[in-house]
Coordinates of C-alpha atoms in Angstrom, one line a residue:
M1 CA -16.5 100.9 -12.7
N2 CA -18.1 103.5 -15.0
K3 CA -17.1 107.1 -14.8
T4 CA -19.8 109.6 -15.4
T5 CA -17.8 112.7 -16.2
N6 CA -20.1 114.1 -18.8
K7 CA -21.9 117.2 -17.8
K8 CA -25.0 118.3 -19.7
N9 CA -23.1 121.0 -21.5
S10 CA -20.1 118.9 -22.3
F11 CA -19.5 117.3 -25.7
P12 CA -20.2 114.5 -26.5
N13 CA -23.2 114.2 -24.3
D14 CA -26.0 111.6 -24.2
D15 CA -28.0 113.5 -26.8
F16 CA -25.1 113.2 -29.2
W17 CA -24.8 109.4 -28.7
N18 CA -28.6 109.0 -28.9
S19 CA -28.6 110.9 -32.2
L20 CA -25.9 108.6 -33.6
E21 CA -27.9 105.5 -32.5
N22 CA -31.0 106.9 -34.3
I23 CA -29.0 107.7 -37.4
F24 CA -27.6 104.2 -37.6
S25 CA -31.0 102.6 -36.9
G26 CA -32.6 104.7 -39.6
L27 CA -30.0 103.9 -42.1
S28 CA -30.2 100.2 -41.3
T29 CA -34.0 100.3 -41.7
L30 CA -33.7 102.1 -45.0
I31 CA -31.2 99.6 -46.4
K32 CA -33.3 96.7 -45.1
N33 CA -36.3 98.1 -46.9
I34 CA -34.3 98.5 -50.2
I35 CA -33.1 94.9 -49.9
S36 CA -36.7 93.7 -49.3
A37 CA -37.9 95.6 -52.3
L38 CA -35.1 94.2 -54.5
S39 CA -36.1 90.7 -53.3
E40 CA -39.7 91.3 -54.1
M41 CA -38.8 92.5 -57.6
G42 CA -36.8 89.3 -58.1
I43 CA -33.5 91.1 -58.5
I44 CA -32.0 89.2 -55.6
S45 CA -33.0 86.0 -53.9
Y46 CA -35.0 85.8 -50.7
N47 CA -32.2 83.9 -49.0
L48 CA -29.6 86.5 -49.9
S49 CA -31.9 89.3 -48.8
L50 CA -32.5 87.5 -45.5
T51 CA -28.8 87.0 -45.0
I52 CA -28.1 90.7 -45.7
R53 CA -30.8 91.9 -43.3
I54 CA -29.6 89.6 -40.5
F55 CA -26.0 90.8 -41.1
L56 CA -27.1 94.5 -41.0
S57 CA -29.1 93.9 -37.8
S58 CA -26.0 92.4 -36.0
I59 CA -23.8 95.3 -37.2
V60 CA -26.3 97.9 -36.0
A61 CA -26.7 96.1 -32.6
A62 CA -22.9 96.1 -32.2
I63 CA -22.6 99.7 -33.1
N64 CA -25.4 100.7 -30.7
S65 CA -23.8 98.8 -27.8
I66 CA -20.5 100.7 -28.5
F67 CA -22.5 104.0 -28.4
E68 CA -24.2 102.9 -25.2
R69 CA -20.8 102.2 -23.5
Q70 CA -19.4 105.5 -24.7
K71 CA -22.1 107.4 -22.9
H72 CA -20.5 106.4 -19.6
Y73 CA -17.0 107.7 -20.4

């Protein structure tokens, strides 16, 4: 059973959690782009860059699901 005790003016509200999701998604995209650039420049291997990008995607998905659950409490 989810409690929805958050009012529009209470903190943290849905806007706060949405902002955090956007920040983490943006940081993840930035890091993935840096990893891709390093891979294209030959500094790291393609397999390593793919592994890092998959790992980052799973971490961001987990964090976003935590934020989504926090909206209901």
